[in-house]
mmCIF file of C-alpha atoms in Angstrom:
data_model
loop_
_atom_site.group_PDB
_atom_site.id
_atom_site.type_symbol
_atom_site.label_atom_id
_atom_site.label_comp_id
_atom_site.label_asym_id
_atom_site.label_seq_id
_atom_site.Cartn_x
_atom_site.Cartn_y
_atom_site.Cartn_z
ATOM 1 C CA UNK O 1 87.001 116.377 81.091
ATOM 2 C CA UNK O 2 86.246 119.644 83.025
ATOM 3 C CA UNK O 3 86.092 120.252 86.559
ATOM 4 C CA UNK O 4 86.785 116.638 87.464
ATOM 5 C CA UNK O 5 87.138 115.144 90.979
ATOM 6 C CA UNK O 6 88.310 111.825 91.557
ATOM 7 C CA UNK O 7 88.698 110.323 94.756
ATOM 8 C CA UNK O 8 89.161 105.879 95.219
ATOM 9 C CA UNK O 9 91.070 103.868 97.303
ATOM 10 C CA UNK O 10 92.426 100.342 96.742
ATOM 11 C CA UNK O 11 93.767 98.084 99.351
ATOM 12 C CA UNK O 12 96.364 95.420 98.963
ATOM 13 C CA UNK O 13 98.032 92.381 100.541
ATOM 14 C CA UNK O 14 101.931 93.018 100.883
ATOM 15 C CA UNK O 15 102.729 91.172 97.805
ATOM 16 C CA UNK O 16 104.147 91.384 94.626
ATOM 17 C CA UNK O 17 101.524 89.032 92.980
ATOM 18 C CA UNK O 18 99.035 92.402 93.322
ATOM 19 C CA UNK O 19 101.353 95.101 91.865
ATOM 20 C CA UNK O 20 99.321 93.968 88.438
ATOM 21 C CA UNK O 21 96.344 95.221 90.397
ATOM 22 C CA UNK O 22 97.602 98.603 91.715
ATOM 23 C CA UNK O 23 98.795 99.014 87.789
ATOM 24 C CA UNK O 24 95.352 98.470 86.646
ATOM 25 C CA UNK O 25 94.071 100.733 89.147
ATOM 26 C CA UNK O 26 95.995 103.766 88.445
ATOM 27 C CA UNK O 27 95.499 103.159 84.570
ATOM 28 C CA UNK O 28 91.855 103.308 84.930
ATOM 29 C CA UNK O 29 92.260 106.362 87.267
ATOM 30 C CA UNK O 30 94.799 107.694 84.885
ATOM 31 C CA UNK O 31 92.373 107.218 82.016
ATOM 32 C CA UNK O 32 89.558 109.135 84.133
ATOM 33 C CA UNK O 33 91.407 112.103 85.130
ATOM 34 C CA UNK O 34 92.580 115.235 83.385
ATOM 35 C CA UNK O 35 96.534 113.805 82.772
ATOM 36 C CA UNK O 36 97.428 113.628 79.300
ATOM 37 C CA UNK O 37 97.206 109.956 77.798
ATOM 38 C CA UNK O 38 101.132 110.360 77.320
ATOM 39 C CA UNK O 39 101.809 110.498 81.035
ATOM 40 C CA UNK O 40 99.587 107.062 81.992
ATOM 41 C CA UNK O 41 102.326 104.261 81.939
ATOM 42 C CA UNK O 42 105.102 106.699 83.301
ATOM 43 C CA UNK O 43 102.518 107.053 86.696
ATOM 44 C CA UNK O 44 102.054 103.555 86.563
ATOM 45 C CA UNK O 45 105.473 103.098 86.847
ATOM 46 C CA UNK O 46 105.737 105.404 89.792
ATOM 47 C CA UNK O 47 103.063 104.295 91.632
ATOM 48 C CA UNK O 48 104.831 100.729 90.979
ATOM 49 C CA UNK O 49 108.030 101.467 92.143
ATOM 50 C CA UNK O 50 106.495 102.838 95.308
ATOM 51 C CA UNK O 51 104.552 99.791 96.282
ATOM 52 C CA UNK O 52 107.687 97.577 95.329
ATOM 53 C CA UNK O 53 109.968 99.850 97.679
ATOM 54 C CA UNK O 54 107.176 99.080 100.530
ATOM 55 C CA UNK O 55 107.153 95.178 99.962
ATOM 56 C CA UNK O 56 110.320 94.954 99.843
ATOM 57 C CA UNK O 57 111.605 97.231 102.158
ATOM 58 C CA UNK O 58 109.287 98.543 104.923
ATOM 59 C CA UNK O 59 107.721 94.619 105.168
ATOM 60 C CA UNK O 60 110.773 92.566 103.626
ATOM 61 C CA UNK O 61 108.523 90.708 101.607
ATOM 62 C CA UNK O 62 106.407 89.208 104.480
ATOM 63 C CA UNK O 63 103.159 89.198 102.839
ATOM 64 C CA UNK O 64 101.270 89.666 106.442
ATOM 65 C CA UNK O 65 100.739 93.287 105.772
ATOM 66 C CA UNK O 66 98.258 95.653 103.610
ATOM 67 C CA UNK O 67 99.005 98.853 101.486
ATOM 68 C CA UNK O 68 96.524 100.988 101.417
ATOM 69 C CA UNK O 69 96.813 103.672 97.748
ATOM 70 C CA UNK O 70 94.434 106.536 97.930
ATOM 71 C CA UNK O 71 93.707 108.897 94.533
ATOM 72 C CA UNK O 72 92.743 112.033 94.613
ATOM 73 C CA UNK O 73 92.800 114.249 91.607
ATOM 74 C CA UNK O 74 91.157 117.719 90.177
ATOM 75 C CA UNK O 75 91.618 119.274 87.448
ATOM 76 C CA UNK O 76 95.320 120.573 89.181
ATOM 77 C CA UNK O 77 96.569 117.595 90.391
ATOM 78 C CA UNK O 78 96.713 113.833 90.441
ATOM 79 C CA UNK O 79 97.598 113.113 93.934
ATOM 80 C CA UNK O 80 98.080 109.287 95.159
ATOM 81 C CA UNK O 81 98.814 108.806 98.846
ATOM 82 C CA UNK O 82 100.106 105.319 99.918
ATOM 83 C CA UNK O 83 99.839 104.051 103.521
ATOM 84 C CA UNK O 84 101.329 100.940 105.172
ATOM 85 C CA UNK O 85 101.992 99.897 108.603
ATOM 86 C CA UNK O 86 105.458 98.514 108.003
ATOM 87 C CA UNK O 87 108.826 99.553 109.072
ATOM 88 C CA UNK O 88 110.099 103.413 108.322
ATOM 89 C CA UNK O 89 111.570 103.689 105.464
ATOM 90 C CA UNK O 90 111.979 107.981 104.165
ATOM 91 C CA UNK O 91 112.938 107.441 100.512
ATOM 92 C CA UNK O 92 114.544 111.127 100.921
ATOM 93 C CA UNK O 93 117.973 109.280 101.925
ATOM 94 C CA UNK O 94 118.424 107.804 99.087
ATOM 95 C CA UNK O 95 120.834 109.511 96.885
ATOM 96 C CA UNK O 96 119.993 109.692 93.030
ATOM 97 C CA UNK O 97 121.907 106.676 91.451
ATOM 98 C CA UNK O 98 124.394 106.403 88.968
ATOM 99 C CA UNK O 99 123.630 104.215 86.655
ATOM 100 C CA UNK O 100 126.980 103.184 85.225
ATOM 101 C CA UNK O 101 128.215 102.397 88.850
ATOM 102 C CA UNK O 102 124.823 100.186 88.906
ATOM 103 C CA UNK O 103 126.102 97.988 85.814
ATOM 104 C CA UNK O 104 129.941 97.959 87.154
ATOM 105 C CA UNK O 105 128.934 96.720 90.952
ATOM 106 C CA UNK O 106 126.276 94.558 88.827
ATOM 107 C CA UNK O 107 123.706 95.738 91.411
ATOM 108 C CA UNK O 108 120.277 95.414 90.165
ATOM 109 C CA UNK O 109 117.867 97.449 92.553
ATOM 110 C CA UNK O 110 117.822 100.892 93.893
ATOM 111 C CA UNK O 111 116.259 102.683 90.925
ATOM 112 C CA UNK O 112 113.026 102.753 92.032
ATOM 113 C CA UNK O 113 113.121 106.050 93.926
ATOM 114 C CA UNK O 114 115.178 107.554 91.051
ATOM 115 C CA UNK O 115 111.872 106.793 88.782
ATOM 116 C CA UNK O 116 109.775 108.167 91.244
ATOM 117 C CA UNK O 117 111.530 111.223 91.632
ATOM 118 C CA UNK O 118 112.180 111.458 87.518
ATOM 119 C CA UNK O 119 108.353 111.306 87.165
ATOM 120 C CA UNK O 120 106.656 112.952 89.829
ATOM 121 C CA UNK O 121 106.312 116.774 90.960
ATOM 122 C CA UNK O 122 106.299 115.778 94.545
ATOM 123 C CA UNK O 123 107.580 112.674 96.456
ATOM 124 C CA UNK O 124 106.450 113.684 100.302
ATOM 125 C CA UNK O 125 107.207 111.086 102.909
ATOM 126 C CA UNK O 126 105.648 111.086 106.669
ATOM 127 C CA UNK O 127 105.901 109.041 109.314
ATOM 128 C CA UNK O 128 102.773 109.131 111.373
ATOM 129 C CA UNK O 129 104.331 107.960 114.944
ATOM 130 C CA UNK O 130 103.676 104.466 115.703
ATOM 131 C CA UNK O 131 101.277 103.634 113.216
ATOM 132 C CA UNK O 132 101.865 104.367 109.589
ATOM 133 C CA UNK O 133 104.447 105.490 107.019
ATOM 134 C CA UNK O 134 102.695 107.881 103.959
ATOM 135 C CA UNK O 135 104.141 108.422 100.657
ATOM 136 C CA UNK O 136 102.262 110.859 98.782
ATOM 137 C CA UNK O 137 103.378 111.511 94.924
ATOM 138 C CA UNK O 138 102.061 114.395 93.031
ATOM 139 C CA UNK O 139 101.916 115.282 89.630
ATOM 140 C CA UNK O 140 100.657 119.046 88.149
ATOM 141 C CA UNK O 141 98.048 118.403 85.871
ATOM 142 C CA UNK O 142 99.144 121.462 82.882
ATOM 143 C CA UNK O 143 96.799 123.682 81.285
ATOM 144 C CA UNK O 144 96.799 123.241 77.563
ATOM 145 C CA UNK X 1 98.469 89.838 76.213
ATOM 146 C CA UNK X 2 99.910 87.027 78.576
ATOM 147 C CA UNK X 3 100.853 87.893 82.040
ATOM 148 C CA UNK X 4 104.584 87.037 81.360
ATOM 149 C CA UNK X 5 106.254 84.774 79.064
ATOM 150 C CA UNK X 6 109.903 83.670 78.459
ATOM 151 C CA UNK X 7 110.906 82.089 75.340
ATOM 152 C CA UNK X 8 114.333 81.827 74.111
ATOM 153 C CA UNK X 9 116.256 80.039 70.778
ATOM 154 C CA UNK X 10 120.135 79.709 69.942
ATOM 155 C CA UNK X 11 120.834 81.317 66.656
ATOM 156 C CA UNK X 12 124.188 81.486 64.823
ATOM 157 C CA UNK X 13 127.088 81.699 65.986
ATOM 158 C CA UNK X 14 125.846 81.028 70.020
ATOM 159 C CA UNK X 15 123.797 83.724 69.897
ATOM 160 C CA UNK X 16 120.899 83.706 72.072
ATOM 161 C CA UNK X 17 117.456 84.828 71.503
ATOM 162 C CA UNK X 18 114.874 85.872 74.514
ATOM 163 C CA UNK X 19 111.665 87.035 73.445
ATOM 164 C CA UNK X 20 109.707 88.227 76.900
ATOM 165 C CA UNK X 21 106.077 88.764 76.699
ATOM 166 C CA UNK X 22 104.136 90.556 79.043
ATOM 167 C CA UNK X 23 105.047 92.245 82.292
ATOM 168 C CA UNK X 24 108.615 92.458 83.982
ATOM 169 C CA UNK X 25 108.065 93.572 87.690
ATOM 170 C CA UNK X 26 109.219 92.769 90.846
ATOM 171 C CA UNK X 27 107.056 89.819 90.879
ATOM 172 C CA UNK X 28 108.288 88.664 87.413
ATOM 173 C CA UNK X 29 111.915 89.702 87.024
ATOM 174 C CA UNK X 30 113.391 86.405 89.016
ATOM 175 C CA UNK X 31 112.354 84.242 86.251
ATOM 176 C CA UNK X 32 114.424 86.512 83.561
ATOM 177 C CA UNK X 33 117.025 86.414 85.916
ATOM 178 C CA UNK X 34 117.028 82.996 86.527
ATOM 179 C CA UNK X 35 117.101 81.814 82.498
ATOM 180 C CA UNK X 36 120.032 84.057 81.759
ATOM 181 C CA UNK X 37 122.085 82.602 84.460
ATOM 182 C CA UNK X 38 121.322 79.544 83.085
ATOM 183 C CA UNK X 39 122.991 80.601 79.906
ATOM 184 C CA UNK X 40 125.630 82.172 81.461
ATOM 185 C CA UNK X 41 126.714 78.634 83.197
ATOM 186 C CA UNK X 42 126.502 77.464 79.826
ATOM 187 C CA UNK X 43 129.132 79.888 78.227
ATOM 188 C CA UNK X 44 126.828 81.859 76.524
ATOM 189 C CA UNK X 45 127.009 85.513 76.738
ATOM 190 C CA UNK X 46 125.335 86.976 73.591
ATOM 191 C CA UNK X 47 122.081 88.190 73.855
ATOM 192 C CA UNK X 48 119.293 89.564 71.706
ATOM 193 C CA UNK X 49 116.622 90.700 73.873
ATOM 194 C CA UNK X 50 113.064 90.923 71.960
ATOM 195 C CA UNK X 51 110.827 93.491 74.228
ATOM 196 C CA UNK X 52 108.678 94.135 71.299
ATOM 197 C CA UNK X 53 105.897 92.079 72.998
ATOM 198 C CA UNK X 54 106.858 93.263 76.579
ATOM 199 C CA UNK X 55 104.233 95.950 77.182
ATOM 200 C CA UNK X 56 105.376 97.028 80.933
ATOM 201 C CA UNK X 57 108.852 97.344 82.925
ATOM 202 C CA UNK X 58 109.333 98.634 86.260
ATOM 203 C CA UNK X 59 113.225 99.562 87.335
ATOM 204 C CA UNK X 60 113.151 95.596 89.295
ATOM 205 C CA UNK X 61 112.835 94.471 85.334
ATOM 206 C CA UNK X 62 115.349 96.502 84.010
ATOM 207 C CA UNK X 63 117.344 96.027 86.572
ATOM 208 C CA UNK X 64 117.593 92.191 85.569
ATOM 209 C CA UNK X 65 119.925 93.475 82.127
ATOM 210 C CA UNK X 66 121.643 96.441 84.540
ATOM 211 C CA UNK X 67 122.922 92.969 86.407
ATOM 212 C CA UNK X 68 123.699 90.929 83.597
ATOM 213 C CA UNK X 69 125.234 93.038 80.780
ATOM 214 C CA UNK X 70 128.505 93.634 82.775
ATOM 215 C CA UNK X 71 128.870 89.298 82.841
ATOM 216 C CA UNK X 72 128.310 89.329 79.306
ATOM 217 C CA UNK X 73 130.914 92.077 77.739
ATOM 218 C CA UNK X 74 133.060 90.783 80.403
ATOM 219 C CA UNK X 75 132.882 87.403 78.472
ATOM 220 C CA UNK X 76 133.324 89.119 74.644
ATOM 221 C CA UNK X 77 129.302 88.861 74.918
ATOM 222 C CA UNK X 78 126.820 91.866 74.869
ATOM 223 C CA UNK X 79 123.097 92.281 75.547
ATOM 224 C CA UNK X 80 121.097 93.843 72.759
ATOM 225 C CA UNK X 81 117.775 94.742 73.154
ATOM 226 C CA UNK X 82 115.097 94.580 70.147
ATOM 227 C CA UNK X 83 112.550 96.396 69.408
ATOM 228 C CA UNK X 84 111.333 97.376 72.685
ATOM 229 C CA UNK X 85 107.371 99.007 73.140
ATOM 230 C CA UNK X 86 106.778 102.426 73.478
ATOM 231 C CA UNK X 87 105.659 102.382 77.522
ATOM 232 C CA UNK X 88 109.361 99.814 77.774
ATOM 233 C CA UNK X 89 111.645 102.746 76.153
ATOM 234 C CA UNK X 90 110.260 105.300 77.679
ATOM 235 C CA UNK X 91 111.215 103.314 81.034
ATOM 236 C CA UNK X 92 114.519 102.467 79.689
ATOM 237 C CA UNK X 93 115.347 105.800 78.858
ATOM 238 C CA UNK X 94 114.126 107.720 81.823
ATOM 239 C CA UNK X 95 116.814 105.160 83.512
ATOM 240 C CA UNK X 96 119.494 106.427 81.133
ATOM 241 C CA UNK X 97 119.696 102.612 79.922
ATOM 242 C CA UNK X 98 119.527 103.624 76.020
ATOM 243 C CA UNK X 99 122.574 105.479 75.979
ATOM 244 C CA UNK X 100 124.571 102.292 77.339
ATOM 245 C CA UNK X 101 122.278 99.105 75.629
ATOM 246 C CA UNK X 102 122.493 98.839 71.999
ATOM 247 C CA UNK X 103 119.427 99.147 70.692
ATOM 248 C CA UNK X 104 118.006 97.646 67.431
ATOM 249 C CA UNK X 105 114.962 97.548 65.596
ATOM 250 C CA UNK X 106 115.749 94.348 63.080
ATOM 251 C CA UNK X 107 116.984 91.046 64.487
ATOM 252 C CA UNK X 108 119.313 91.343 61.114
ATOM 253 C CA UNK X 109 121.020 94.802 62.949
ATOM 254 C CA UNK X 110 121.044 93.092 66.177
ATOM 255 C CA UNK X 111 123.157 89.757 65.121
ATOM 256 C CA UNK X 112 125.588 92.483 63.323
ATOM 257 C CA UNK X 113 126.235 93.903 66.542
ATOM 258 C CA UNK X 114 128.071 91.127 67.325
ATOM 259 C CA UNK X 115 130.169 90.838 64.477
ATOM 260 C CA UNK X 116 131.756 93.856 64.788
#
């Protein structure tokens, strides 16, 4: 597809029940940009993680609170920028794991990030002061 | 395909069978969790995982056999995953997970594992 421009938003209760939701949401946006087909479950999986990391952490699971995910792409870039009004939480301290420490301490969570980072060209985080956290995740869409 | 779907049989030898269908997120992975813990009070620590209906994992899945693999070989028991979809290895390796599961692609290769 040449010259496309995408732009749609989806807005979600803080609960895990509606990460099927956001997946189906950034498949069909997947599907409609420029990304190669290749790439659609690996930014599913980012955008996942993401949304878990916000549940979990920034509104420890209280399901009171909305997430809002915002896609933008071009034919450069497939940009998704996720909002929430929960408690700061800058995914840059977090260390890359290692994962045969993860199976030895038999700890189970923490990888999310990694995945992000893995898959992603950018991982920005900003804290808006007083109202919002943003995570926006980037990935390069490559000229063939 | 069904959201998510646990089903598990005892084969030879107390070797334990769990097909999962579906999805394995953070909403799902609990359940997982929960049924091998279940074995585990039992005494049973091998494991043949069948992904090869499992058409999604996030890292709160995979984390579920990160957790549970070091109970099992620490009890002469092993997880061994089968046959996993394309979108689940991908997952599993951009984790690093197949250089440390064995992986097979016949449930024949994946009982020998624990013979040997």
């Amino acid at each position: 597809m040449a010259n496309v421009k995408l732009q749609d938003k989806l807005v979600i209760s803080t609960d895990t029940k509606f990460l099927n939701i956001v997946r189906g949401f950034v498949s069909r946006m997947v599907r409609q940009s420029d990304l190669p087909d290749e790439d659609e479950n690996k930014i599913i999986v980012a955008i996942d993680e993401a949304v878990t990391n916000i549940i979990e952490h920034a509104y420890e699971m209280q399901r009171n609170g909305t997430i809002t995910i915002q896609i933008d792409a071009d034919d450069m870039k497939f940009q998704v920028a996720i909002t929430d009004s929960g408690k700061r939480f800058d995914p840059k301290i977090i260390t890359d794991p290692n994962i045969l420490d993860h199976i030895k301490n038999k700890k189970k969570k923490g990888l999310g990030i990694f995945l992000m980072r893995q898959i992603m060209d950018e991982v920005r985080y900003m804290f808006k002061d007083g109202i919002q956290n943003e995570l926006v995740l980037v990935k390069y869409i490559k000229k063939v | 395909m069904p959201d998510f779907q646990i089903k598990t049989q005892t084969l030879q030898n107390n070797i334990v069978m769990i097909k999962v269908k579906g999805f394995l997120d953070a909403h799902t992975y609990e359940e997982l969790e929960k049924t091998i813990s279940e074995f585990f009070e039992r005494n049973l620590y091998k494991f043949v995982v069948d992904l090869s209906e499992l058409g999604y994992i996030s890292s709160a899945g995979a984390g579920v056999f990160i957790g549970a693999i070091g109970t099992a070989q620490e009890n002469n028991g092993n997880i061994v995953i089968l046959n996993p979809s394309n979108n689940v290895k991908e997952v599993l390796e951009l984790l690093g997970l197949t250089q440390i599961f064995t992986i097979s692609q016949e449930l024949e290769s994946a009982i020998k594992t624990f013979q040997q």
